[in-house]
Short mmCIF file of the N, C-alpha and C atoms (twelve columns), coordinates in Angstrom:
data_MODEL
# 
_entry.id   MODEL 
# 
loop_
_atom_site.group_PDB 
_atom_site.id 
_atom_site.type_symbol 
_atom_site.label_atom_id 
_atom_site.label_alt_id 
_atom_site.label_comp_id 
_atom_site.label_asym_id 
_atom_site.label_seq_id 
_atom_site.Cartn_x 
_atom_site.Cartn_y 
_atom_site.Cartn_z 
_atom_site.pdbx_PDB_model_num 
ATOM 1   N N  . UNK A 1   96.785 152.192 204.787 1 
ATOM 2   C CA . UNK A 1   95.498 152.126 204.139 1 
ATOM 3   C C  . UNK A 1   94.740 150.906 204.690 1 
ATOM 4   N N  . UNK A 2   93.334 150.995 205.189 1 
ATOM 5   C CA . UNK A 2   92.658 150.180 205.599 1 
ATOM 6   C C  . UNK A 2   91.721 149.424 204.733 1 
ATOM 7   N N  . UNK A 3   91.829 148.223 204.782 1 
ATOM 8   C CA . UNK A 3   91.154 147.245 203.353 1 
ATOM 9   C C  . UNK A 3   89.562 147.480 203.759 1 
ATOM 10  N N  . UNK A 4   89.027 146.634 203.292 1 
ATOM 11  C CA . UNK A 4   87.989 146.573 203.336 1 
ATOM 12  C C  . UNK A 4   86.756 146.058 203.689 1 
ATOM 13  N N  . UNK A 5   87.828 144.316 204.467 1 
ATOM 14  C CA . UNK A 5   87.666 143.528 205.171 1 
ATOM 15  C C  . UNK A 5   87.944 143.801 206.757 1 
ATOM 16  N N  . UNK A 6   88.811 144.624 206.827 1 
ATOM 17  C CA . UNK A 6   89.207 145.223 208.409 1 
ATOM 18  C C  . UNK A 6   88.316 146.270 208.741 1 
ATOM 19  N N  . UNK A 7   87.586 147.034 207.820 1 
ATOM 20  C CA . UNK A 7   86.780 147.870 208.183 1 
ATOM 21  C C  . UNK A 7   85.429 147.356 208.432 1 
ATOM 22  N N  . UNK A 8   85.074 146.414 207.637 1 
ATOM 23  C CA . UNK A 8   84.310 145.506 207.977 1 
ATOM 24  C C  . UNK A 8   84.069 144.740 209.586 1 
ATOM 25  N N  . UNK A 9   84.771 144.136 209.514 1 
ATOM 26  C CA . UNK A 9   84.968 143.337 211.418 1 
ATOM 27  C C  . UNK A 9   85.489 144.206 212.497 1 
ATOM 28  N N  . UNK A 10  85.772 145.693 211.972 1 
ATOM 29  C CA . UNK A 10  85.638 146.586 213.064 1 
ATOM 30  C C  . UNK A 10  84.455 146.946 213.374 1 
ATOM 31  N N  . UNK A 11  83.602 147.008 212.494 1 
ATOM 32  C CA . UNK A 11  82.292 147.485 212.396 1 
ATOM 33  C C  . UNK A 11  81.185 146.802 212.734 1 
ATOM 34  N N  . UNK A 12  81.609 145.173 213.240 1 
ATOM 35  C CA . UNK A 12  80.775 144.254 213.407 1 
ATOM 36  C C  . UNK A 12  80.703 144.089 214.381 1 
ATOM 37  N N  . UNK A 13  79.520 143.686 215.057 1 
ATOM 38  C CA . UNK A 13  79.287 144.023 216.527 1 
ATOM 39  C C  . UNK A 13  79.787 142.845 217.277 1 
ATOM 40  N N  . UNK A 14  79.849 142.991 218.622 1 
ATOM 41  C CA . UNK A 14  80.545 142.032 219.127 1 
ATOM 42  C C  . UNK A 14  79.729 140.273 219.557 1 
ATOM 43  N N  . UNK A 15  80.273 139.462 219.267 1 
ATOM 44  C CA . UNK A 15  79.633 137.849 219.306 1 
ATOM 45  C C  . UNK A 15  78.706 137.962 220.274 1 
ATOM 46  N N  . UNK A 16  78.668 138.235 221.456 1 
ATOM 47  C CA . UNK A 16  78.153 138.452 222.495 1 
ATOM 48  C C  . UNK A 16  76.767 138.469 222.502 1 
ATOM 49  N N  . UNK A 17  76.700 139.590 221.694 1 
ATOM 50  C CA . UNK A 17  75.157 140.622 221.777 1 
ATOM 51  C C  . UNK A 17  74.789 139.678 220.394 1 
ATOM 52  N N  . UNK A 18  75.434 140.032 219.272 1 
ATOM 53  C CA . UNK A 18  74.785 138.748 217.998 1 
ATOM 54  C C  . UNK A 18  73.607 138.149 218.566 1 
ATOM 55  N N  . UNK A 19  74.447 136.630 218.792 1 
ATOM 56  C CA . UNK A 19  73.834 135.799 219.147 1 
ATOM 57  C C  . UNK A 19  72.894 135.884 220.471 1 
ATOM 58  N N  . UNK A 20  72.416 136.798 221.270 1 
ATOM 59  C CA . UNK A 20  71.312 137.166 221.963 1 
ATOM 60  C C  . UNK A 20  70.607 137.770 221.114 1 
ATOM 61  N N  . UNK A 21  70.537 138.685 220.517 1 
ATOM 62  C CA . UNK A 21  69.664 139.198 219.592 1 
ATOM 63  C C  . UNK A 21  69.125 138.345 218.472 1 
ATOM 64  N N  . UNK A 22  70.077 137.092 218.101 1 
ATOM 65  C CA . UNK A 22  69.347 136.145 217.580 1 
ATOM 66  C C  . UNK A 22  67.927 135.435 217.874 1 
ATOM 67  N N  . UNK A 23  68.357 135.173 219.124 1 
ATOM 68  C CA . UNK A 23  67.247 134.771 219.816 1 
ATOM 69  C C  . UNK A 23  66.224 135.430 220.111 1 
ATOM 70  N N  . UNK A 24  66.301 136.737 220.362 1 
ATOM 71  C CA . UNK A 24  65.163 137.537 219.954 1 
ATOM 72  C C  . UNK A 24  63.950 137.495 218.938 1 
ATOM 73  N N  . UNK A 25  64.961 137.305 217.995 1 
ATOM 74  C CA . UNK A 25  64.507 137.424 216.653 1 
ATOM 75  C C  . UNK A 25  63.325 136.478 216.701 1 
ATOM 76  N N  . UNK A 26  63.868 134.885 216.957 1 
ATOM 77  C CA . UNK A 26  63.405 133.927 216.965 1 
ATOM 78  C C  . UNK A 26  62.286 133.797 217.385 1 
ATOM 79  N N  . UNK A 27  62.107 134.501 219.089 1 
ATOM 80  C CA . UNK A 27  60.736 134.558 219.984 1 
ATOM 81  C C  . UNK A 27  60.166 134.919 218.783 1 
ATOM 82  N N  . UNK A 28  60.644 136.108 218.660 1 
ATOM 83  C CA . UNK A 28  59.613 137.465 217.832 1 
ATOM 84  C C  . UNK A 28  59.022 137.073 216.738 1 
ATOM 85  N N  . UNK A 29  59.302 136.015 216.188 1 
ATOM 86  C CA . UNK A 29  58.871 135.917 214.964 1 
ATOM 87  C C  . UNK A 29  58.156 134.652 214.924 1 
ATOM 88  N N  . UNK A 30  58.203 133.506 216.837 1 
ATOM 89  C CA . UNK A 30  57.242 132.743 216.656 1 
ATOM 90  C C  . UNK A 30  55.897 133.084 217.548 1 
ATOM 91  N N  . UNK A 31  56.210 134.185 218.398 1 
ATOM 92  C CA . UNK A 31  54.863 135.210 218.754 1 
ATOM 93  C C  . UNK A 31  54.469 136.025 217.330 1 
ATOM 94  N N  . UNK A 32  55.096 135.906 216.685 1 
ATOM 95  C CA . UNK A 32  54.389 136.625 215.339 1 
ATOM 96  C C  . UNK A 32  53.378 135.652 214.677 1 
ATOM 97  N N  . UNK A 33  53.555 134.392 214.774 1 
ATOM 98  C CA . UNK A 33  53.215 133.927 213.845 1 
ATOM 99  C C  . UNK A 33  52.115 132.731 214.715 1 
ATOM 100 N N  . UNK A 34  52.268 133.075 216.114 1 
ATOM 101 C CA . UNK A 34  51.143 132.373 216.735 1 
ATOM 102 C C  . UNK A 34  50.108 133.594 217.105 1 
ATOM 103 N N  . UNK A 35  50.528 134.617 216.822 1 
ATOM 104 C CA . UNK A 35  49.389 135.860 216.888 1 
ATOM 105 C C  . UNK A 35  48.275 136.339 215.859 1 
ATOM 106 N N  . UNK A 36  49.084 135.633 214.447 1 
ATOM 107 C CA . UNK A 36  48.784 135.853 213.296 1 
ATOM 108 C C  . UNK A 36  47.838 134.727 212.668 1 
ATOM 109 N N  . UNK A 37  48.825 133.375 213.132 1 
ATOM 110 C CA . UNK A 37  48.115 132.304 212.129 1 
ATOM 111 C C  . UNK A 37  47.667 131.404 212.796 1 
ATOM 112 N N  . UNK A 38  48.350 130.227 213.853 1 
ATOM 113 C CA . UNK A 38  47.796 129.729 215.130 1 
ATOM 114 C C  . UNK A 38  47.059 129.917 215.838 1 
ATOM 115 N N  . UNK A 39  46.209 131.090 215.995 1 
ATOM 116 C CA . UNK A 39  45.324 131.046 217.602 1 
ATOM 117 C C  . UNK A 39  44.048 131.807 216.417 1 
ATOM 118 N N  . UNK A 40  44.098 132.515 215.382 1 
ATOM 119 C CA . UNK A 40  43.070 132.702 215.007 1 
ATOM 120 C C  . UNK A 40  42.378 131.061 214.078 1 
ATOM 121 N N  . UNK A 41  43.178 130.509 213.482 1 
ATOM 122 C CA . UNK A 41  42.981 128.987 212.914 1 
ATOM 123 C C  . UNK A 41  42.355 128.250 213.909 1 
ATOM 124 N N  . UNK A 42  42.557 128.522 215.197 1 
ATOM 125 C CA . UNK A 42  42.052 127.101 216.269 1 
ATOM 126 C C  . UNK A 42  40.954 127.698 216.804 1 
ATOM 127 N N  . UNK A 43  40.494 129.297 216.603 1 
ATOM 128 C CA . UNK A 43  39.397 129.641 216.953 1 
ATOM 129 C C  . UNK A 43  38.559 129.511 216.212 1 
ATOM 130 N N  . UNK A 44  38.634 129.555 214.709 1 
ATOM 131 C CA . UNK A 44  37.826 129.169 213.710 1 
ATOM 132 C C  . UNK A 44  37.502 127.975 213.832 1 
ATOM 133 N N  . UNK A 45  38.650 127.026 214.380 1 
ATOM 134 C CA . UNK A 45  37.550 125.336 214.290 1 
ATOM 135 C C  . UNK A 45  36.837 125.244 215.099 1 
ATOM 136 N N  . UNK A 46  37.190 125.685 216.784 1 
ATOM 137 C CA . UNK A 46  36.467 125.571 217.724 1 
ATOM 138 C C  . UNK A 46  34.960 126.111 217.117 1 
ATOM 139 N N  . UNK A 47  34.713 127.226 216.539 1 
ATOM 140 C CA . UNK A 47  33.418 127.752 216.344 1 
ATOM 141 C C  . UNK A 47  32.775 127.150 215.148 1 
ATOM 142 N N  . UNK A 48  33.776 126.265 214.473 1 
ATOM 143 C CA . UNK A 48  33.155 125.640 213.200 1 
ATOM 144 C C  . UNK A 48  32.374 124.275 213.793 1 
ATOM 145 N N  . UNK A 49  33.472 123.744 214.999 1 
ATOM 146 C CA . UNK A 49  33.042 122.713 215.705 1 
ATOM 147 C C  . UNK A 49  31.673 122.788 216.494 1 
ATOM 148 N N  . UNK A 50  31.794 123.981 216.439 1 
ATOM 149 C CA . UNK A 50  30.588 124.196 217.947 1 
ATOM 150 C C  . UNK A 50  29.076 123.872 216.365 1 
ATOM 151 N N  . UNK A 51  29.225 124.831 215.353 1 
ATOM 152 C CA . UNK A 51  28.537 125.091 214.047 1 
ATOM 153 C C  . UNK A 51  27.695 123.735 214.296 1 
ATOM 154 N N  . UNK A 52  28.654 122.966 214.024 1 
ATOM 155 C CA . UNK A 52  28.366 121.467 213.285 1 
ATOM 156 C C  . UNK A 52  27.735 121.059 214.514 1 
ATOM 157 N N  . UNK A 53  28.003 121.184 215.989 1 
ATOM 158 C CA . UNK A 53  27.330 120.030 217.174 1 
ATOM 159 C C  . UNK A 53  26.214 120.498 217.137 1 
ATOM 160 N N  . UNK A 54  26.013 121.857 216.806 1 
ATOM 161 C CA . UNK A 54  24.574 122.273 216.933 1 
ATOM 162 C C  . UNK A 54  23.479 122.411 215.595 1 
ATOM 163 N N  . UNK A 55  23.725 121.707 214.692 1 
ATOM 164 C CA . UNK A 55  23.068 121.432 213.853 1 
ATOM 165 C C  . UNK A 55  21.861 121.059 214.128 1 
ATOM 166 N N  . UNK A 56  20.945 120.966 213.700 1 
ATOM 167 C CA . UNK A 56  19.787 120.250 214.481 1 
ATOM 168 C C  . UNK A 56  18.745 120.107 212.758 1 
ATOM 169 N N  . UNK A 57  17.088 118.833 212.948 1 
ATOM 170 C CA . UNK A 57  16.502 118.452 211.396 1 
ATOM 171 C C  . UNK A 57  15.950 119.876 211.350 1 
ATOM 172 N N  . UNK A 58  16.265 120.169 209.927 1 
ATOM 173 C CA . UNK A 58  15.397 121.467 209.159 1 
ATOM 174 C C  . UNK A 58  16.234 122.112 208.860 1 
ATOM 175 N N  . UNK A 59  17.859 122.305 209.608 1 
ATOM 176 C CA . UNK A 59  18.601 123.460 208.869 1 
ATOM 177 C C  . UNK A 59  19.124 123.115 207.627 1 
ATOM 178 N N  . UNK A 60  18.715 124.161 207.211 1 
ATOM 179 C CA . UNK A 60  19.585 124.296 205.586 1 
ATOM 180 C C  . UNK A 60  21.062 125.023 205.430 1 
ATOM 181 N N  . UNK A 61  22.035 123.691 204.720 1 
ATOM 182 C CA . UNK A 61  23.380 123.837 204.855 1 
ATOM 183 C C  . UNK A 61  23.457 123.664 203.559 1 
ATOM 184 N N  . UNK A 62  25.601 124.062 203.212 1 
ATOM 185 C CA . UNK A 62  26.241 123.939 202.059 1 
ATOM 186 C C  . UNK A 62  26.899 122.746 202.343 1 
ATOM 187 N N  . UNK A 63  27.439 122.001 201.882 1 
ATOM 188 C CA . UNK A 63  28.474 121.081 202.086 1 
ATOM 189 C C  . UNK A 63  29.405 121.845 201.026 1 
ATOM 190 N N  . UNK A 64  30.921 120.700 201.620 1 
ATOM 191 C CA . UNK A 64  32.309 121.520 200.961 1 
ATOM 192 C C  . UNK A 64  32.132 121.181 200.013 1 
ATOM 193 N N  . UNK A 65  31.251 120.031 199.276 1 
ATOM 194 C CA . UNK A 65  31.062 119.965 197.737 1 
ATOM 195 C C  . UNK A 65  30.227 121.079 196.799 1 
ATOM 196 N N  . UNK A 66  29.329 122.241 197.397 1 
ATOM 197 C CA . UNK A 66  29.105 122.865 197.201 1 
ATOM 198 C C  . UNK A 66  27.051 122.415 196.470 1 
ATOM 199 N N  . UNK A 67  26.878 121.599 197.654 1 
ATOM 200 C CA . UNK A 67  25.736 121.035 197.644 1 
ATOM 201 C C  . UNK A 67  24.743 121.834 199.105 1 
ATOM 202 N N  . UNK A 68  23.572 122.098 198.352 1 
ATOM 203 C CA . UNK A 68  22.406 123.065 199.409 1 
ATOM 204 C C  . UNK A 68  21.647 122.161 199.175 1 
ATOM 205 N N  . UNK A 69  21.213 121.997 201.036 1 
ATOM 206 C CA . UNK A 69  20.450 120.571 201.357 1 
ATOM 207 C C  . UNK A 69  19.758 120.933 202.654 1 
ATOM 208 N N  . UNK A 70  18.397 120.256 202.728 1 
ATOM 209 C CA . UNK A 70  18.189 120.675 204.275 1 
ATOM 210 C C  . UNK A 70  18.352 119.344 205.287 1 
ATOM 211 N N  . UNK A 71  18.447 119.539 206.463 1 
ATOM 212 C CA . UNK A 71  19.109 118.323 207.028 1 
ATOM 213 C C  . UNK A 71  17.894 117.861 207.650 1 
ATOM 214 N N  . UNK A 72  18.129 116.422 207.700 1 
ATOM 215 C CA . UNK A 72  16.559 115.177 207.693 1 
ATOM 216 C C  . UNK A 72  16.721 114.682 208.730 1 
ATOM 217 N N  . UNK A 73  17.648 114.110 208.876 1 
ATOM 218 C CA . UNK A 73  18.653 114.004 210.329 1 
ATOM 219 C C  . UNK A 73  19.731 113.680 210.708 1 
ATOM 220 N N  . UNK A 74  20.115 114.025 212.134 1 
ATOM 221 C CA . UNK A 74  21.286 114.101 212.929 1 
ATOM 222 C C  . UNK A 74  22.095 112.985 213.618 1 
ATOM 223 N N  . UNK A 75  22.902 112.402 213.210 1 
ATOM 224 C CA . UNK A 75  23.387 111.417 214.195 1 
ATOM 225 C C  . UNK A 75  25.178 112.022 215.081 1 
ATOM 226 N N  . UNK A 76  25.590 111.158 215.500 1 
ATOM 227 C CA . UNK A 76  26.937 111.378 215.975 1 
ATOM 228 C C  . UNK A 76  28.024 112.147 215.057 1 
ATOM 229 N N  . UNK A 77  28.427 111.269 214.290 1 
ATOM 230 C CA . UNK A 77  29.312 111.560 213.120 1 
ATOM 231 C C  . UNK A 77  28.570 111.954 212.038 1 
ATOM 232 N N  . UNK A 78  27.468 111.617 211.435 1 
ATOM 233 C CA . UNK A 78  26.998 112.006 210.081 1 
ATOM 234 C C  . UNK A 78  25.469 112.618 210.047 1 
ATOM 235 N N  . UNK A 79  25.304 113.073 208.674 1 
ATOM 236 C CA . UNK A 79  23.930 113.401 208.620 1 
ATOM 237 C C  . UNK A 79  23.236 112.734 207.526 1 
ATOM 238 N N  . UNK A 80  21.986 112.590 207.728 1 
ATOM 239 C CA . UNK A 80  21.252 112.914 206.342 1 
ATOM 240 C C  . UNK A 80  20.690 113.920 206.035 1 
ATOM 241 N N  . UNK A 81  21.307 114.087 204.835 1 
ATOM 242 C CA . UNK A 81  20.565 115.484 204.198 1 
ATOM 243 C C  . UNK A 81  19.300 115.257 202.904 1 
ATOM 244 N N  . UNK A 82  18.577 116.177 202.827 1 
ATOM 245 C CA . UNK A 82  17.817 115.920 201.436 1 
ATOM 246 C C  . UNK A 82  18.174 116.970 200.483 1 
ATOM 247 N N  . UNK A 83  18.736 116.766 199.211 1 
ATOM 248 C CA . UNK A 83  18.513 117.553 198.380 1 
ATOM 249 C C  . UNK A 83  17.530 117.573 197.524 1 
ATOM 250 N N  . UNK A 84  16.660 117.050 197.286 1 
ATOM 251 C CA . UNK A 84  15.037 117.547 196.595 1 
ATOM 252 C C  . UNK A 84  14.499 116.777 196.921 1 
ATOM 253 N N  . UNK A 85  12.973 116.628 196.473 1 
ATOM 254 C CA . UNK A 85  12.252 115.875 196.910 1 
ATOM 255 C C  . UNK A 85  12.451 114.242 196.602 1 
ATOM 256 N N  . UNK A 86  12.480 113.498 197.478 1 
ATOM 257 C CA . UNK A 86  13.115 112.343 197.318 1 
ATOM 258 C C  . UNK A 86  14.379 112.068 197.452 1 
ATOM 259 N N  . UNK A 87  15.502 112.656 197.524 1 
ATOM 260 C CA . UNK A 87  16.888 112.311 197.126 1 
ATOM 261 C C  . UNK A 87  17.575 112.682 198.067 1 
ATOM 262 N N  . UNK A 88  17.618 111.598 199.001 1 
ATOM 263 C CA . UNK A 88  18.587 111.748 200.676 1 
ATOM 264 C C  . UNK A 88  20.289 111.470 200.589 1 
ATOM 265 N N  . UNK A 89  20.821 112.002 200.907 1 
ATOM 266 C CA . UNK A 89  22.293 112.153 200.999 1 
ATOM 267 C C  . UNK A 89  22.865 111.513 202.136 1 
ATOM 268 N N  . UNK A 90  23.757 110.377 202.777 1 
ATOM 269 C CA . UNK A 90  24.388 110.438 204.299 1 
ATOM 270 C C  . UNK A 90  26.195 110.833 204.021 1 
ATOM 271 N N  . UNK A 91  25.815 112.232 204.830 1 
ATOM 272 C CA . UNK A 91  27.299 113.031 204.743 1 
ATOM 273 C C  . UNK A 91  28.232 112.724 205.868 1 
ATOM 274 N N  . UNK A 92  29.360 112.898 206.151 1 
ATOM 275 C CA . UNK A 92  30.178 113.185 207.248 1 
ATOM 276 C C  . UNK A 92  29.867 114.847 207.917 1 
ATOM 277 N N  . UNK A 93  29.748 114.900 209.173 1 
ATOM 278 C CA . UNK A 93  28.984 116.127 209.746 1 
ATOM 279 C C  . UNK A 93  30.069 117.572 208.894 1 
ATOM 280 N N  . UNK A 94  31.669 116.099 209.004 1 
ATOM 281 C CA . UNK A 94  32.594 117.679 208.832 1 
ATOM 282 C C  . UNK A 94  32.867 117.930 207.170 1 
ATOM 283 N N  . UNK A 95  31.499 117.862 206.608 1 
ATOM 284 C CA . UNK A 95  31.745 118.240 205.270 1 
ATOM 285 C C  . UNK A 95  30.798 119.388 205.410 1 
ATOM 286 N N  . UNK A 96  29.796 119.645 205.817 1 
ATOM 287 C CA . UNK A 96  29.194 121.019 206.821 1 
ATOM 288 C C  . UNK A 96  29.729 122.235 206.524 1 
ATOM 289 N N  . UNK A 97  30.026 123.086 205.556 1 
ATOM 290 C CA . UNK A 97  30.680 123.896 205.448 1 
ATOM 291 C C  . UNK A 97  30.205 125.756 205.997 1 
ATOM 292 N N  . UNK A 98  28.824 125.586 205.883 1 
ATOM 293 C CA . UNK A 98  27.729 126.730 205.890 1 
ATOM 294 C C  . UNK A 98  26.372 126.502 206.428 1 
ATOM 295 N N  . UNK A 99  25.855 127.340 207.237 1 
ATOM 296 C CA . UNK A 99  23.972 127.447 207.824 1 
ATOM 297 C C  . UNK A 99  23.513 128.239 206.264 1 
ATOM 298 N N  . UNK A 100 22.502 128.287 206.068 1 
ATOM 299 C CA . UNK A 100 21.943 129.039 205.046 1 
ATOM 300 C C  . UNK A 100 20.180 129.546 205.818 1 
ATOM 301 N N  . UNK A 101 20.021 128.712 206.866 1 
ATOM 302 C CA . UNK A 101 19.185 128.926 207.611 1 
ATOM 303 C C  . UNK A 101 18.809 130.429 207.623 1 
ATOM 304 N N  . UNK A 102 19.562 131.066 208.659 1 
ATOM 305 C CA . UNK A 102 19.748 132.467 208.905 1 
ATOM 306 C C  . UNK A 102 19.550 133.257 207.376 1 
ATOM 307 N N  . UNK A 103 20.041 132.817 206.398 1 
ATOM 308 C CA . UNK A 103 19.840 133.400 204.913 1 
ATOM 309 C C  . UNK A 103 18.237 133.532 204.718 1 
ATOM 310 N N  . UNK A 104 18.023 132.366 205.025 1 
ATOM 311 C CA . UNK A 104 16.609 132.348 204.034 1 
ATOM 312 C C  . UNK A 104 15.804 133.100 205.155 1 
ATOM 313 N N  . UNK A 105 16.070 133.239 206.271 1 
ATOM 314 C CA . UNK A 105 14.751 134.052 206.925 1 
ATOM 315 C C  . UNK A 105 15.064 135.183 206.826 1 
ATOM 316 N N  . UNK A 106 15.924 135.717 206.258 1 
ATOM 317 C CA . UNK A 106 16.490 137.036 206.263 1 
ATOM 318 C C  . UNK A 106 15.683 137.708 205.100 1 
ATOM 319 N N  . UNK A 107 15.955 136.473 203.832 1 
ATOM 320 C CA . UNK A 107 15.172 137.234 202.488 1 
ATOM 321 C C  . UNK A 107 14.017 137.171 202.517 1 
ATOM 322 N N  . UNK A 108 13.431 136.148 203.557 1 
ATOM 323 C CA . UNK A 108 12.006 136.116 203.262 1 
ATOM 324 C C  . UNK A 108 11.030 137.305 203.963 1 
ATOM 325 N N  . UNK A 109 12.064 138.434 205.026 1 
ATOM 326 C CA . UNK A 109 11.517 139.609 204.932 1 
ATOM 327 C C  . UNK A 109 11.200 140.689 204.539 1 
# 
């Protein structure tokens, strides 16, 4: 009578192939995950980056605080923004979250 443990490690494939197919695995699952999450993430900044260099005075943005402002002006690193009449803001460019530009000429047709 054959236990159940011997039927077992007959049935188990040989060390050999295992551990190559391990490694398989491994590629496979870090081309999975630079196909998936890595290369679309670094394309989003690049185009978020590009967003922000091309800002230019008059566009109307969100910041990540969830502040709509039109921009007064442009420097290197930061902006000034105005949120109403009178009341100037100096942001970091990469708080920039949204154009709203493109919005408003859209509704105003």
């Amino acid at each position: 009578m054959i236990s159940l443990l011997q039927a077992a490690a007959a049935a188990a494939p040989q060390q050999g192939f295992g551990n190559w197919s391990f490694w398989v695995m491994i590629a496979a699952m870090i081309l999975i995950m630079y196909f998936f999450m890595w290369r679309p993430e670094s394309k989003r900044r690049k185009e978020m980056q590009k967003f922000r260099d091309g800002l230019k005075k008059g566009d109307k943005v969100i910041t990540a605080g969830g502040i709509f402002a039109r921009v007064k002006e442009v420097e290197e690193t930061t902006l000034l923004i105005e949120v109403d009449s009178n009341v100037t803001l100096r942001i970091d460019k990469n708080m920039v979250v949204a154009d709203t530009t493109a919005q408003a000429t859209q509704e105003k047709k």
